[in-house]
Amino acid sequence: MYQNLKTYTASVKDDTVFRLSYSATILDIKQIAKKAGIEKPISPHKLRHAQATDMVKRAYNEAIIRKKLGWTPTSSMIARYQHLNDEDVINATLENTGKLPQNASPRIEIKEAERLNFVDAAMRFRSYPMIMRP
């Protein structure tokens, strides 16, 4: 089966291998969130927003963010994600004045997500037919 799948995906570049409905995607995300102990409401849009915000905070090049999220090179969408929170402003001020030790821990501890071992499919497709409503 693996060889058939590998052959199929190599021959048909723009076709989806496994079609997923929007509702099935939502159910999968909610089940994963429940297992992970996430109690806040979650959706594909919120995950996309979180990824964009994380990429901005990690200082990714704007062109890479635009490409990965499917925005045009001249899109101003990135400005929506370049918001700063109070903690960012306080830490930057303390760091620039030399008052924040380099090994200081953040005031709010955030549990980092487990790294996933798979290729990011979003880089292979321009559109996202697998998560669109039917």
PDB file of C-alpha atoms in Angstrom:
ATOM      1  CA  MET A   1       0.000   0.000   0.000  1.00  0.00           C
ATOM      2  CA  TYR A   2       2.840   2.393   0.841  1.00  0.00           C
ATOM      3  CA  GLN A   3       4.399   1.913  -2.601  1.00  0.00           C
ATOM      4  CA  ASN A   4       1.038   2.545  -4.309  1.00  0.00           C
ATOM      5  CA  LEU A   5       0.525   5.709  -2.294  1.00  0.00           C
ATOM      6  CA  LYS A   6       4.058   6.881  -3.047  1.00  0.00           C
ATOM      7  CA  THR A   7       3.571   6.242  -6.785  1.00  0.00           C
ATOM      8  CA  TYR A   8       0.183   7.987  -6.798  1.00  0.00           C
ATOM      9  CA  THR A   9       1.419  11.088  -5.016  1.00  0.00           C
ATOM     10  CA  ALA A  10       4.437  11.326  -7.314  1.00  0.00           C
ATOM     11  CA  SER A  11       2.284  11.182 -10.460  1.00  0.00           C
ATOM     12  CA  VAL A  12      -0.583  13.478  -9.452  1.00  0.00           C
ATOM     13  CA  LYS A  13       0.828  16.681  -7.993  1.00  0.00           C
ATOM     14  CA  ASP A  14      -2.336  18.777  -7.564  1.00  0.00           C
ATOM     15  CA  ASP A  15      -4.783  16.104  -6.443  1.00  0.00           C
ATOM     16  CA  THR A  16      -5.700  15.366  -2.848  1.00  0.00           C
ATOM     17  CA  VAL A  17      -4.866  11.904  -1.595  1.00  0.00           C
ATOM     18  CA  PHE A  18      -7.326  11.793   1.286  1.00  0.00           C
ATOM     19  CA  ARG A  19     -10.243  14.194   1.122  1.00  0.00           C
ATOM     20  CA  LEU A  20     -11.209  15.555   4.528  1.00  0.00           C
ATOM     21  CA  SER A  21     -14.387  17.447   5.187  1.00  0.00           C
ATOM     22  CA  TYR A  22     -14.361  20.594   7.282  1.00  0.00           C
ATOM     23  CA  SER A  23     -16.541  18.946   9.934  1.00  0.00           C
ATOM     24  CA  ALA A  24     -14.250  15.887  10.141  1.00  0.00           C
ATOM     25  CA  THR A  25     -11.269  18.204  10.571  1.00  0.00           C
ATOM     26  CA  ILE A  26     -13.038  20.055  13.404  1.00  0.00           C
ATOM     27  CA  LEU A  27     -13.829  16.759  15.157  1.00  0.00           C
ATOM     28  CA  ASP A  28     -10.216  15.592  14.851  1.00  0.00           C
ATOM     29  CA  ILE A  29      -8.906  18.870  16.254  1.00  0.00           C
ATOM     30  CA  LYS A  30     -11.347  18.771  19.172  1.00  0.00           C
ATOM     31  CA  GLN A  31     -10.373  15.172  20.023  1.00  0.00           C
ATOM     32  CA  ILE A  32      -6.671  16.037  19.927  1.00  0.00           C
ATOM     33  CA  ALA A  33      -7.279  19.143  22.056  1.00  0.00           C
ATOM     34  CA  LYS A  34      -9.205  17.093  24.618  1.00  0.00           C
ATOM     35  CA  LYS A  35      -6.350  14.543  24.832  1.00  0.00           C
ATOM     36  CA  ALA A  36      -3.880  17.408  25.252  1.00  0.00           C
ATOM     37  CA  GLY A  37      -5.933  18.912  28.066  1.00  0.00           C
ATOM     38  CA  ILE A  38      -6.840  22.078  26.140  1.00  0.00           C
ATOM     39  CA  GLU A  39     -10.104  23.408  27.519  1.00  0.00           C
ATOM     40  CA  LYS A  40     -10.486  26.599  25.470  1.00  0.00           C
ATOM     41  CA  PRO A  41     -12.505  26.460  22.227  1.00  0.00           C
ATOM     42  CA  ILE A  42     -10.273  25.584  19.269  1.00  0.00           C
ATOM     43  CA  SER A  43     -10.688  25.696  15.487  1.00  0.00           C
ATOM     44  CA  PRO A  44      -8.544  25.541  12.325  1.00  0.00           C
ATOM     45  CA  HIS A  45      -8.740  29.346  12.137  1.00  0.00           C
ATOM     46  CA  LYS A  46      -7.456  29.739  15.706  1.00  0.00           C
ATOM     47  CA  LEU A  47      -4.609  27.318  14.969  1.00  0.00           C
ATOM     48  CA  ARG A  48      -3.715  29.290  11.828  1.00  0.00           C
ATOM     49  CA  HIS A  49      -3.808  32.549  13.800  1.00  0.00           C
ATOM     50  CA  ALA A  50      -1.614  31.020  16.522  1.00  0.00           C
ATOM     51  CA  GLN A  51       0.904  29.809  13.932  1.00  0.00           C
ATOM     52  CA  ALA A  52       1.080  33.227  12.267  1.00  0.00           C
ATOM     53  CA  THR A  53       1.540  34.951  15.627  1.00  0.00           C
ATOM     54  CA  ASP A  54       4.232  32.449  16.655  1.00  0.00           C
ATOM     55  CA  MET A  55       6.133  32.940  13.380  1.00  0.00           C
ATOM     56  CA  VAL A  56       6.070  36.722  13.869  1.00  0.00           C
ATOM     57  CA  LYS A  57       7.271  36.372  17.492  1.00  0.00           C
ATOM     58  CA  ARG A  58      10.102  34.097  16.347  1.00  0.00           C
ATOM     59  CA  ALA A  59      11.138  36.800  13.832  1.00  0.00           C
ATOM     60  CA  TYR A  60      10.539  34.758  10.679  1.00  0.00           C
ATOM     61  CA  ASN A  61      11.179  36.677   7.480  1.00  0.00           C
ATOM     62  CA  GLU A  62       7.921  38.301   6.311  1.00  0.00           C
ATOM     63  CA  ALA A  63       8.249  36.751   2.835  1.00  0.00           C
ATOM     64  CA  ILE A  64       8.407  33.270   4.378  1.00  0.00           C
ATOM     65  CA  ILE A  65       5.342  33.936   6.534  1.00  0.00           C
ATOM     66  CA  ARG A  66       3.405  35.211   3.504  1.00  0.00           C
ATOM     67  CA  LYS A  67       4.410  32.189   1.399  1.00  0.00           C
ATOM     68  CA  LYS A  68       3.629  29.626   4.100  1.00  0.00           C
ATOM     69  CA  LEU A  69       0.216  31.113   4.887  1.00  0.00           C
ATOM     70  CA  GLY A  70      -0.716  31.575   1.226  1.00  0.00           C
ATOM     71  CA  TRP A  71      -0.779  35.369   1.175  1.00  0.00           C
ATOM     72  CA  THR A  72       0.329  37.405  -1.841  1.00  0.00           C
ATOM     73  CA  PRO A  73       3.772  39.045  -1.683  1.00  0.00           C
ATOM     74  CA  THR A  74       2.133  42.473  -1.260  1.00  0.00           C
ATOM     75  CA  SER A  75      -0.474  41.348   1.287  1.00  0.00           C
ATOM     76  CA  SER A  76      -0.862  43.523   4.369  1.00  0.00           C
ATOM     77  CA  MET A  77      -2.353  40.603   6.359  1.00  0.00           C
ATOM     78  CA  ILE A  78       0.883  40.216   8.291  1.00  0.00           C
ATOM     79  CA  ALA A  79       0.189  43.511  10.099  1.00  0.00           C
ATOM     80  CA  ARG A  80      -2.758  41.842  11.825  1.00  0.00           C
ATOM     81  CA  TYR A  81      -0.363  39.377  13.486  1.00  0.00           C
ATOM     82  CA  GLN A  82       2.349  41.840  14.414  1.00  0.00           C
ATOM     83  CA  HIS A  83       0.501  42.917  17.537  1.00  0.00           C
ATOM     84  CA  LEU A  84       2.414  43.198  20.752  1.00  0.00           C
ATOM     85  CA  ASN A  85       1.200  42.280  24.186  1.00  0.00           C
ATOM     86  CA  ASP A  86       2.175  44.021  27.419  1.00  0.00           C
ATOM     87  CA  GLU A  87       4.652  41.272  28.309  1.00  0.00           C
ATOM     88  CA  ASP A  88       6.506  41.830  24.988  1.00  0.00           C
ATOM     89  CA  VAL A  89       6.806  45.574  25.668  1.00  0.00           C
ATOM     90  CA  ILE A  90       7.941  45.091  29.291  1.00  0.00           C
ATOM     91  CA  ASN A  91      10.542  42.448  28.380  1.00  0.00           C
ATOM     92  CA  ALA A  92      11.931  44.481  25.453  1.00  0.00           C
ATOM     93  CA  THR A  93      12.233  47.572  27.653  1.00  0.00           C
ATOM     94  CA  LEU A  94      13.970  45.671  30.464  1.00  0.00           C
ATOM     95  CA  GLU A  95      16.276  43.885  28.029  1.00  0.00           C
ATOM     96  CA  ASN A  96      17.274  47.087  26.205  1.00  0.00           C
ATOM     97  CA  THR A  97      18.023  48.868  29.481  1.00  0.00           C
ATOM     98  CA  GLY A  98      20.063  45.922  30.733  1.00  0.00           C
ATOM     99  CA  LYS A  99      17.727  45.207  33.621  1.00  0.00           C
ATOM    100  CA  LEU A 100      16.502  41.812  32.448  1.00  0.00           C
ATOM    101  CA  PRO A 101      18.998  39.015  33.116  1.00  0.00           C
ATOM    102  CA  GLN A 102      19.551  36.888  30.022  1.00  0.00           C
ATOM    103  CA  ASN A 103      18.578  33.724  31.867  1.00  0.00           C
ATOM    104  CA  ALA A 104      15.421  35.233  33.405  1.00  0.00           C
ATOM    105  CA  SER A 105      12.370  33.044  33.218  1.00  0.00           C
ATOM    106  CA  PRO A 106       9.135  34.500  31.867  1.00  0.00           C
ATOM    107  CA  ARG A 107       6.501  35.627  34.365  1.00  0.00           C
ATOM    108  CA  ILE A 108       3.952  33.368  32.762  1.00  0.00           C
ATOM    109  CA  GLU A 109       5.139  29.865  32.001  1.00  0.00           C
ATOM    110  CA  ILE A 110       3.819  28.540  28.730  1.00  0.00           C
ATOM    111  CA  LYS A 111       3.876  24.812  28.084  1.00  0.00           C
ATOM    112  CA  GLU A 112       5.543  24.248  24.727  1.00  0.00           C
ATOM    113  CA  ALA A 113       3.759  21.949  22.320  1.00  0.00           C
ATOM    114  CA  GLU A 114       5.276  18.596  21.484  1.00  0.00           C
ATOM    115  CA  ARG A 115       7.205  18.635  18.207  1.00  0.00           C
ATOM    116  CA  LEU A 116       5.456  16.672  15.472  1.00  0.00           C
ATOM    117  CA  ASN A 117       7.408  14.483  13.081  1.00  0.00           C
ATOM    118  CA  PHE A 118       5.798  15.071   9.713  1.00  0.00           C
ATOM    119  CA  VAL A 119       6.340  17.237   6.647  1.00  0.00           C
ATOM    120  CA  ASP A 120       4.290  20.432   6.620  1.00  0.00           C
ATOM    121  CA  ALA A 121       1.770  19.770   3.857  1.00  0.00           C
ATOM    122  CA  ALA A 122       0.871  23.472   3.645  1.00  0.00           C
ATOM    123  CA  MET A 123       4.162  24.089   1.865  1.00  0.00           C
ATOM    124  CA  ARG A 124       3.127  21.716  -0.941  1.00  0.00           C
ATOM    125  CA  PHE A 125      -0.248  23.202  -1.782  1.00  0.00           C
ATOM    126  CA  ARG A 126      -1.295  26.733  -2.659  1.00  0.00           C
ATOM    127  CA  SER A 127      -4.874  26.230  -1.548  1.00  0.00           C
ATOM    128  CA  TYR A 128      -6.245  24.143   1.265  1.00  0.00           C
ATOM    129  CA  PRO A 129      -8.912  21.939  -0.374  1.00  0.00           C
ATOM    130  CA  MET A 130      -8.801  19.444   2.496  1.00  0.00           C
ATOM    131  CA  ILE A 131     -10.154  21.891   5.054  1.00  0.00           C
ATOM    132  CA  MET A 132     -12.676  23.784   2.972  1.00  0.00           C
ATOM    133  CA  ARG A 133     -16.391  23.372   3.504  1.00  0.00           C
ATOM    134  CA  PRO A 134     -17.978  20.983   0.951  1.00  0.00           C
TER     135      PRO A 134
END
